[in-house]
XYZ file of C-alpha atoms in Angstrom:
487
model
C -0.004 -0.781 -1.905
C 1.297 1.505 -4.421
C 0.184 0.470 -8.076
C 2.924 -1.942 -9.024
C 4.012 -5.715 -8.494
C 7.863 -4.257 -8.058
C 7.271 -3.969 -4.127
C 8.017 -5.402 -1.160
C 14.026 -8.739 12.286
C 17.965 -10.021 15.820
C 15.397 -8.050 18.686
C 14.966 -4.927 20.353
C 16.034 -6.202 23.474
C 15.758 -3.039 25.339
C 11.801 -2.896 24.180
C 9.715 -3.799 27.043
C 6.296 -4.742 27.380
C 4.410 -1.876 28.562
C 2.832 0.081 26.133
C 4.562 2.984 26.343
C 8.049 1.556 26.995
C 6.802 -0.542 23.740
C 6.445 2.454 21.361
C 9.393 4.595 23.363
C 7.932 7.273 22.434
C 7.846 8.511 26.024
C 11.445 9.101 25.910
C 11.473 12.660 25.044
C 8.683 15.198 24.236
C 8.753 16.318 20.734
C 8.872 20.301 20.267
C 5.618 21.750 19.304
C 4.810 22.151 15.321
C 5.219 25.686 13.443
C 3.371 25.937 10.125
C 4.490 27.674 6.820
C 4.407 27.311 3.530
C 4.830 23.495 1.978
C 7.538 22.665 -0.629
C 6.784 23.482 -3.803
C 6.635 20.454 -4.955
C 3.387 19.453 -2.770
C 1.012 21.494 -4.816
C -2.007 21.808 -2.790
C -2.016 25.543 -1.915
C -4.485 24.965 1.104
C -2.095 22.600 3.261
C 0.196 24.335 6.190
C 3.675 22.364 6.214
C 6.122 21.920 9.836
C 8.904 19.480 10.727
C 9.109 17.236 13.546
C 12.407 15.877 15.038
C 12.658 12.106 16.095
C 15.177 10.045 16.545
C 16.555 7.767 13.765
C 16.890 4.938 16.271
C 14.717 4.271 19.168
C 16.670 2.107 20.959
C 18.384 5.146 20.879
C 16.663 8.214 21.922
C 18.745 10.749 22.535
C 21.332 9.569 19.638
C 21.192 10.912 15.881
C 17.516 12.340 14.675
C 15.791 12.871 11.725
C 13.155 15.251 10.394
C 9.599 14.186 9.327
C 8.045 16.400 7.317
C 4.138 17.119 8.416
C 1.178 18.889 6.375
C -1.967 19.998 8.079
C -5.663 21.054 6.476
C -6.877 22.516 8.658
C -10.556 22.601 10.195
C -12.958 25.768 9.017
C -15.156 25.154 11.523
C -13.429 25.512 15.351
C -16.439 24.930 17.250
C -17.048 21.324 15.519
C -13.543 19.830 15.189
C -13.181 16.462 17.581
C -9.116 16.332 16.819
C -6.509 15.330 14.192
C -6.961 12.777 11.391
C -3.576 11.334 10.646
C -3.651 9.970 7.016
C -1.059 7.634 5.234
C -1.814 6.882 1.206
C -0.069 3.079 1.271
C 3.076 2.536 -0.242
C 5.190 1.050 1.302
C 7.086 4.294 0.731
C 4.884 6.296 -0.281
C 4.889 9.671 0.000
C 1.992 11.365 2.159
C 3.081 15.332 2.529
C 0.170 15.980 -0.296
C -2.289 13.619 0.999
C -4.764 15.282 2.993
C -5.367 18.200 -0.061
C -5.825 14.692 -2.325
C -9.033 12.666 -0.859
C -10.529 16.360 -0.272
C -10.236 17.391 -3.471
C -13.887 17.593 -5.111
C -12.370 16.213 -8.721
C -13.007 12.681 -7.473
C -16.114 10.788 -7.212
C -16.611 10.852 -3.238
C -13.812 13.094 -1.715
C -13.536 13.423 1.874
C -16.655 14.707 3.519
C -17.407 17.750 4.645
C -18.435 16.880 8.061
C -15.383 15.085 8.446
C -13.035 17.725 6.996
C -14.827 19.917 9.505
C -14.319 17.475 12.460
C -10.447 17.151 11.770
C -7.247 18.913 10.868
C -6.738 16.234 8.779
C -2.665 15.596 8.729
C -0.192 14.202 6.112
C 2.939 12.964 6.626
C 6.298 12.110 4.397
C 6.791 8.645 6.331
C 10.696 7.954 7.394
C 12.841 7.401 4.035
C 10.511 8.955 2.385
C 10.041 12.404 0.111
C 10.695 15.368 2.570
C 11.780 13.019 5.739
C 15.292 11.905 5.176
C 14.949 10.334 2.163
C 16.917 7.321 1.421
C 18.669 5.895 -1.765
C 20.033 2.328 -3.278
C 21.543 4.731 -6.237
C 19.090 2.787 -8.948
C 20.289 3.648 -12.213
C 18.351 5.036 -14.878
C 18.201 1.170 -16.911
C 17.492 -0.467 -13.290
C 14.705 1.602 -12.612
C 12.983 1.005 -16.710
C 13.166 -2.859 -15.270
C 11.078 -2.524 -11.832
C 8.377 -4.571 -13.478
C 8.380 -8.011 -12.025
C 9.274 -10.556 -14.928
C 6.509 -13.333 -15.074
C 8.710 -15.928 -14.812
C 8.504 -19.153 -17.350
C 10.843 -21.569 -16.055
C 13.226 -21.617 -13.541
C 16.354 -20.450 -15.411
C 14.286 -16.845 -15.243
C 14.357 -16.866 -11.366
C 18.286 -16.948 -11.607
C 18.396 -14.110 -13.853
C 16.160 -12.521 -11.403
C 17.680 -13.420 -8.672
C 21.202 -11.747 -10.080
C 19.400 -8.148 -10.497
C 17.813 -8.733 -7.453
C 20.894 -9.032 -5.693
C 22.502 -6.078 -7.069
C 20.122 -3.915 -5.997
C 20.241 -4.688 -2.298
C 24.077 -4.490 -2.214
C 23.526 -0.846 -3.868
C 21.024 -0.537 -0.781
C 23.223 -1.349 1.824
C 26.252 0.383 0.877
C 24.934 3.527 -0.467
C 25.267 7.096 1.375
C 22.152 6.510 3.036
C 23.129 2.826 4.310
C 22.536 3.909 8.077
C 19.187 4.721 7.648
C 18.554 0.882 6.451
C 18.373 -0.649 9.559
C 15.449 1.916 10.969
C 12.719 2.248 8.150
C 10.432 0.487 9.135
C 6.130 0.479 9.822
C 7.364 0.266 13.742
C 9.306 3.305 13.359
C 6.899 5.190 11.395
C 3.952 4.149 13.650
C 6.386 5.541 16.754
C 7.012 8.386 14.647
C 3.372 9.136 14.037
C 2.823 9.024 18.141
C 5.896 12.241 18.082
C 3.455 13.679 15.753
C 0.789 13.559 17.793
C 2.930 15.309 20.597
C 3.894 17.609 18.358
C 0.582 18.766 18.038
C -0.507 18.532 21.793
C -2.844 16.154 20.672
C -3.449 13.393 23.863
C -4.997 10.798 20.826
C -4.834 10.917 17.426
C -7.478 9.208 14.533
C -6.218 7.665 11.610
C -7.229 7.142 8.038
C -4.780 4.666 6.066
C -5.389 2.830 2.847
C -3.428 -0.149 1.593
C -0.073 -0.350 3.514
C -1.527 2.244 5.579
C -3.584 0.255 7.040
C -0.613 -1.950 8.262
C 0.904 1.357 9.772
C -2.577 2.081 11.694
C -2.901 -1.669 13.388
C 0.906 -1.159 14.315
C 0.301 2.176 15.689
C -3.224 1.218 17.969
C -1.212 -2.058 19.288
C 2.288 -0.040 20.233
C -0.190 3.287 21.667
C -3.762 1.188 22.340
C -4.525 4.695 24.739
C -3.368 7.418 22.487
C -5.700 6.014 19.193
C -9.118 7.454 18.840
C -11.352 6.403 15.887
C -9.059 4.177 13.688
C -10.246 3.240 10.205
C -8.569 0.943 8.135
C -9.018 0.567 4.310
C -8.373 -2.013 1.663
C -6.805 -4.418 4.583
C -2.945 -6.405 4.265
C -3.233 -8.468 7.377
C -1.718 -8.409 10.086
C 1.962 -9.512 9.002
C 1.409 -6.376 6.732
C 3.617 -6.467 3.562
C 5.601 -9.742 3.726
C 6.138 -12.232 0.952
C 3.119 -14.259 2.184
C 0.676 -10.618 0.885
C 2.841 -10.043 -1.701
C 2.387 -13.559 -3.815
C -1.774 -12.794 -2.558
C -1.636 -10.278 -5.902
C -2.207 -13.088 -7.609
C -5.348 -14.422 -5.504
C -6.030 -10.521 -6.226
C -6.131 -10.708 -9.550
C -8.620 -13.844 -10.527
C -10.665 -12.384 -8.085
C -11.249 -8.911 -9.526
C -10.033 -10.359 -13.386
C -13.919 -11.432 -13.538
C -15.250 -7.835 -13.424
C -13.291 -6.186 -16.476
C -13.727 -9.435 -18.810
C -17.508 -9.063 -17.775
C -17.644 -5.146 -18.858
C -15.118 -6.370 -21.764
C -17.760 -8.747 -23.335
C -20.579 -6.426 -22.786
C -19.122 -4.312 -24.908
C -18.370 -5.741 -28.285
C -16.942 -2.485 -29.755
C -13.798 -3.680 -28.371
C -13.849 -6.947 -29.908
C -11.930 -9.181 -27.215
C -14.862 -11.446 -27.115
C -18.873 -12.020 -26.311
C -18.574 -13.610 -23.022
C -16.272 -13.550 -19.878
C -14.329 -17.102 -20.684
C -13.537 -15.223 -24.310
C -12.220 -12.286 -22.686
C -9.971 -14.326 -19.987
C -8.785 -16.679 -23.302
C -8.055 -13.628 -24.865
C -5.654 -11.938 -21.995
C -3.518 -15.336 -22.658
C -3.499 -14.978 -26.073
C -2.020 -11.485 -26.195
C 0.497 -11.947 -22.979
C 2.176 -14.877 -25.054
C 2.173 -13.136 -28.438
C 4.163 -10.055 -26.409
C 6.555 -12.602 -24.888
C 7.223 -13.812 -28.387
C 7.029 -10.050 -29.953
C 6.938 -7.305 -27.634
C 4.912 -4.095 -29.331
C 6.232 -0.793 -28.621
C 8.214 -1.775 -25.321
C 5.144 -4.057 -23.893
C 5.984 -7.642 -23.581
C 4.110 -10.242 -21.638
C 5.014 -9.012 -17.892
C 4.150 -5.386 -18.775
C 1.027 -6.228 -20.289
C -0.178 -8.253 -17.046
C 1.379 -5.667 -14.943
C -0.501 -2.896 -16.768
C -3.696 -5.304 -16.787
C -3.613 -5.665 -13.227
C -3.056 -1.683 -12.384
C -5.791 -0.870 -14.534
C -8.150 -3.400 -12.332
C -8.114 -1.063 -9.258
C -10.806 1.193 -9.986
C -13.738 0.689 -12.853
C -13.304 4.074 -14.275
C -10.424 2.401 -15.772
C -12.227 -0.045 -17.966
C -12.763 1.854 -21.127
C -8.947 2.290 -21.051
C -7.593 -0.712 -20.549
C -10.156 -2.222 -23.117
C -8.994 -0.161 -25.619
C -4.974 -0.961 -24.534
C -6.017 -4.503 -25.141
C -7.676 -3.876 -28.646
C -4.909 -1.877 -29.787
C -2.163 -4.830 -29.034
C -4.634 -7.151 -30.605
C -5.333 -5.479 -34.229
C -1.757 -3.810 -34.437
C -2.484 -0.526 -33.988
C -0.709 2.592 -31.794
C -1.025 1.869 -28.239
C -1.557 4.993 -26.163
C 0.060 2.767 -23.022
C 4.000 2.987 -22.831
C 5.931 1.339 -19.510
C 6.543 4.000 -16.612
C 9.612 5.632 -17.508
C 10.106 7.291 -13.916
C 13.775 7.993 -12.562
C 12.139 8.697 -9.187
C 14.959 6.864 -6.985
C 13.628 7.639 -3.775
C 10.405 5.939 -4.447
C 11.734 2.807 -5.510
C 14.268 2.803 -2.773
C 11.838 3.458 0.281
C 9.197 1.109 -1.105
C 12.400 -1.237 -0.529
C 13.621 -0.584 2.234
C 10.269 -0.992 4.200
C 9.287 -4.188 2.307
C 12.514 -5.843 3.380
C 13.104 -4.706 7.037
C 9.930 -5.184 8.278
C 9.631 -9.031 7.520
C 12.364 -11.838 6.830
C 12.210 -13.079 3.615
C 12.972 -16.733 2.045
C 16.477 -16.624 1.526
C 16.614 -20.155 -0.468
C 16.669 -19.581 -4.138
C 14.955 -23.096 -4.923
C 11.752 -21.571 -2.374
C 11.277 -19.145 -5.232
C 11.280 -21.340 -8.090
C 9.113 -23.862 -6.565
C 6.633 -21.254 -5.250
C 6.769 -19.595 -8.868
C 6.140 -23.248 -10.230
C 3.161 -23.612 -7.754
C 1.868 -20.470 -8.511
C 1.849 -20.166 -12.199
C -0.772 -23.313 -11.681
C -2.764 -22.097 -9.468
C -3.127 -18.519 -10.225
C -2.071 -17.918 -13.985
C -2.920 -14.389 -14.234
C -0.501 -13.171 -12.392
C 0.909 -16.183 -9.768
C 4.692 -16.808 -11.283
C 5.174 -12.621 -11.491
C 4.045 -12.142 -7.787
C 5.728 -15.176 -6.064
C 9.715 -14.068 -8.017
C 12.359 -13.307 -6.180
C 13.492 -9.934 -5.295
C 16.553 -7.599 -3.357
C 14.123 -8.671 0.435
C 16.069 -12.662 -0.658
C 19.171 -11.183 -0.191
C 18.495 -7.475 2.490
C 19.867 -7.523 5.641
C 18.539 -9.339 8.535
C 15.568 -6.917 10.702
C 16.560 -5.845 13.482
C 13.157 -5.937 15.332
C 10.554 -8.345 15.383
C 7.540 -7.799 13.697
C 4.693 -6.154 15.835
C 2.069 -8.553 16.847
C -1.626 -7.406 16.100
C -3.823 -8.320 18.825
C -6.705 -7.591 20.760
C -5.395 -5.734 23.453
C -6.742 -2.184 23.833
C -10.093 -0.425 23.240
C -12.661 -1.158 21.037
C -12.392 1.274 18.232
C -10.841 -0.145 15.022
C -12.931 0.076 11.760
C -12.041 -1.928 8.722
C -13.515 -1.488 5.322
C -13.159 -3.900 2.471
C -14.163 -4.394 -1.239
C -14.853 -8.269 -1.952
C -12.988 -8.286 -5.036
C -9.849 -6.023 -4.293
C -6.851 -6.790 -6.425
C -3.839 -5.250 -4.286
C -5.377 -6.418 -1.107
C -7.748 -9.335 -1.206
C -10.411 -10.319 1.885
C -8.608 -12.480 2.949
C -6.242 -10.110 4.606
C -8.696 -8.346 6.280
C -10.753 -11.119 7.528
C -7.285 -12.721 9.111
C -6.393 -8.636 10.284
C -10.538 -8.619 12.103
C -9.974 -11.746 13.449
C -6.166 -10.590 15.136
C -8.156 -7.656 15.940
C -11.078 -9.360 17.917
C -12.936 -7.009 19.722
C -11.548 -3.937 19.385
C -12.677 -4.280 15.841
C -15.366 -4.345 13.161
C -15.343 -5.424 9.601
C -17.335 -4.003 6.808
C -17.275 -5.648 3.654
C -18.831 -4.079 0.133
C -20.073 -6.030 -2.797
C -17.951 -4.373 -5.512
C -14.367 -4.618 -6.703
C -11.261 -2.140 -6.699
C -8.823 -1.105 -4.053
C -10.096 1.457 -2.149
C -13.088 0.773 0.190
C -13.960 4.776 1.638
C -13.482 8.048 -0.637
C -11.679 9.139 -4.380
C -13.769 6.143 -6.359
C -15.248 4.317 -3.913
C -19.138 4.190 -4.741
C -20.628 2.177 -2.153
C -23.381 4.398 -0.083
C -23.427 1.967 2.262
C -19.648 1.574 3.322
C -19.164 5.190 2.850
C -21.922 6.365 5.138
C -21.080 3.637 8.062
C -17.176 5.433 7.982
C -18.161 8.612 7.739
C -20.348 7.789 10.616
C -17.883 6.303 12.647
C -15.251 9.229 11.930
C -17.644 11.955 12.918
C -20.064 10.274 15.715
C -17.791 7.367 17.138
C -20.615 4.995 15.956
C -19.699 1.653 14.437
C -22.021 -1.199 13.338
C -23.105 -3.556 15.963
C -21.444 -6.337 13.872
C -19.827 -6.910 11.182
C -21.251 -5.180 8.082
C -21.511 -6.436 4.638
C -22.900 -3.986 2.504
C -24.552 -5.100 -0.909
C -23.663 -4.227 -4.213
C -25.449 -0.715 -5.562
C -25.406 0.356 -9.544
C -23.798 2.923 -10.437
């Protein structure tokens, strides 16, 4: 999920059953890819950029298309390279063109590896709505998009007020110039999309590397094309209802569960001063969230500082930082941290529009105010922020049903999980391995973050076993839980 708590079907009745007729991706073969330069705005001069055409509707093959835009890095060594390695960063809506040059960039801790750089082009890919592939808009303005911070509601007066912003922005969603795109972005259309890629590129299977989100789009794509998926790894698991309001209020569970970590690092260092042991540390994250509500500091008031809290959990190399945010609130002085001032429409729009038509939402306004009630209980970190209402209450109906993840198709799905993720807890992908059954395997590391394989993930153990799996076609026996290593 992209690093923010301001996320988030009548039937295709002319979908069969068969797999194929499923994905309809058989009704037309996509033209073959030409590479060229990528937009300048992509950045990584070693990617090769193309266009596929697919239609906006699937119901509707031969009706209106759209382009998806498609990067490739390319394999150096001919003679080794299995395939492609579709890739998709999470989101929802987030943007993918730049992806593949990312994770094999050597700047981060474990990039991609060489062997399986060598085994793969490894692909990118702007999903539907998104960036470079018909990008769509719900004309945010500049003061709606300073406000996509979810408010940590304290009563339920606050869900109202919400609720009215909320509402606004999905009537500027479904009426804006791009309001016939609404209907059709969604993870079912990307993951058919992602099969016209893979014709594209005369490809007869394709693997897949997906983080987050992405790892929703991957178990969507190996259920509609079970044949056409080759090694399939999926990290830092949803479930298998993906991103539905159900995921969304599990930030919360997230949060206590990785909270723990940081207040332990937090008390071993005393430099900072926000206490000697772990209970000290949590005390003192309630102490400065209601002093903000009371007297916001330089733009931060209570929901930004939990929302900033909780980015700052996803990797440990954030730490020092957010220990020193926390400090600075606390004594008075400068904070370095100011709110995302972004007027990046798009992204806020796509994210949207993916978040609401995959998955019905609770339309009843009372549903949200007891559920924020419930939740500010149960999980006060974070539990009356991640359970608010938002524009899904009021979006259009879907007009598909979600895709069910079962275990119907070959046995070559590999998850990989941190215990103590905060976008994505276990729990999402031990419900996702048991949808799975045996066409999957779990592996599970002892350390906490989001991000299981590659950029900061540490863990020899999970790393080699992917790696393994991506290059060899090997996957654990069982299920694998890997124990905790120093760093």
């Amino acid at each position: 999920m992209r690093r923010t708590l301001s996320f988030f079907l009548v039937a295709m009745v002319a979908i069969g059953t068969a797999a194929g007729v499923r994905g309809v991706s058989d009704a037309a073969t996509s033209k073959s890819l030409s590479w060229g330069p990528c937009p300048a705005d992509v950045g990584v001069p070693t990617l090769e950029c193309g266009t596929v055409e697919v239609p906006l509707d699937y119901r509707q093959p031969r009706g209106r298309t759209i382009e998806i835009a498609v990067s490739r890095l390319p394999s150096k060594k001919p003679a080794e390279r299995r395939g492609v390695l579709l890739t998709n960063p999470g989101g929802p809506g987030g943007a993918g063109l730049s992806y593949p040059g990312l994770i094999a960039n050597p700047i981060f801790p474990q990039p991609l590896p060489q062997s399986v750089q060598d085994h793969y082009d490894v692909i990118g890919f702007d999903p539907r709505g998104v960036g470079h592939s018909a990008p769509v808009t719900c004309d945010y303005r500049l003061d709606q998009m300073a406000r996509q911070i979810v408010p940590y509601p304290e009563n339920p007066a606050e869900v109202v007020e919400e609720a009215t912003f909320a509402k606004t922005v999905a009537r500027q969603c479904a009426t804006s110039a791009t309001a016939g795109l609404l209907p059709h972005i969604t993870t079912a259309n990307t993951a058919r999309d992602m099969d016209r890629i893979r014709d594209a590129l005369g490809e007869p299977k394709i693997s897949y590397l997906g983080s987050s989100y992405g790892t929703y789009l991957g178990a969507v794509y190996t259920t509609l094309f079970p044949n056409r998926s080759d090694r399939i790894v999926l990290d830092s698991n949803t479930g298998p209802g993906g991103y539905d309001y159900t995921t969304f209020r599990r930030l919360a569970l997230g949060m206590e569960q990785r909270f723990p970590d940081f207040a332990r690092f937090a008390a071993a260092n005393p430099r900072y001063g926000l206490g000697t042991s772990a209970a000290q540390v949590r005390k003192k994250y309630f102490q400065l969230a209601a002093r903000l509500e009371k007297k916001p500091v330089q733009g931060i008031d209570g929901s930004v500082f939990r929302e900033h809290t909780f980015n700052l959990l996803y990797n440990d190399a954030s730490f020092p930082v957010l220990a020193q945010d926390w400090q600075a609130l606390d004594t008075g002085r400068p904070v370095s941290y100011r709110p995302p001032a972004t007027a990046d429409d798009n992204k806020f729009s796509s994210h949207m529009h993916v978040l609401c038509g995959d998955s019905q939402w609770p339309r009843n306004l009372r549903t949200y105010q007891r559920e924020v009630a419930r939740q500010r209980i149960k999980y006060p970190l974070l539990g009356a922020a991640a359970a608010n209402i938002g524009p899904c209450a009021f979006w259009p109906s879907p007009v598909e049903r979600p895709v069910r993840i079962g275990d119907d198709g070959p046995s070559n799905v590999l998850l990989v999980q941190n215990l103590r993720d905060p976008g994505t807890p276990l729990v999402g992908a031990l419900e996702l391995r048991k949808a799975f059954g045996h066409r999957a395997r779990l592996i599970t590391a002892d350390q906490g973050g989001h991000g299981a394989y590659v950029l900061f993930a540490q863990n020899k153990c999970a790393n080699n076993a992917v790696t393994a799996f991506l290059t060899t076609g090997q996957r654990p026996p069982h299920d694998l839980s890997c124990a905790a290593e120093s760093s």
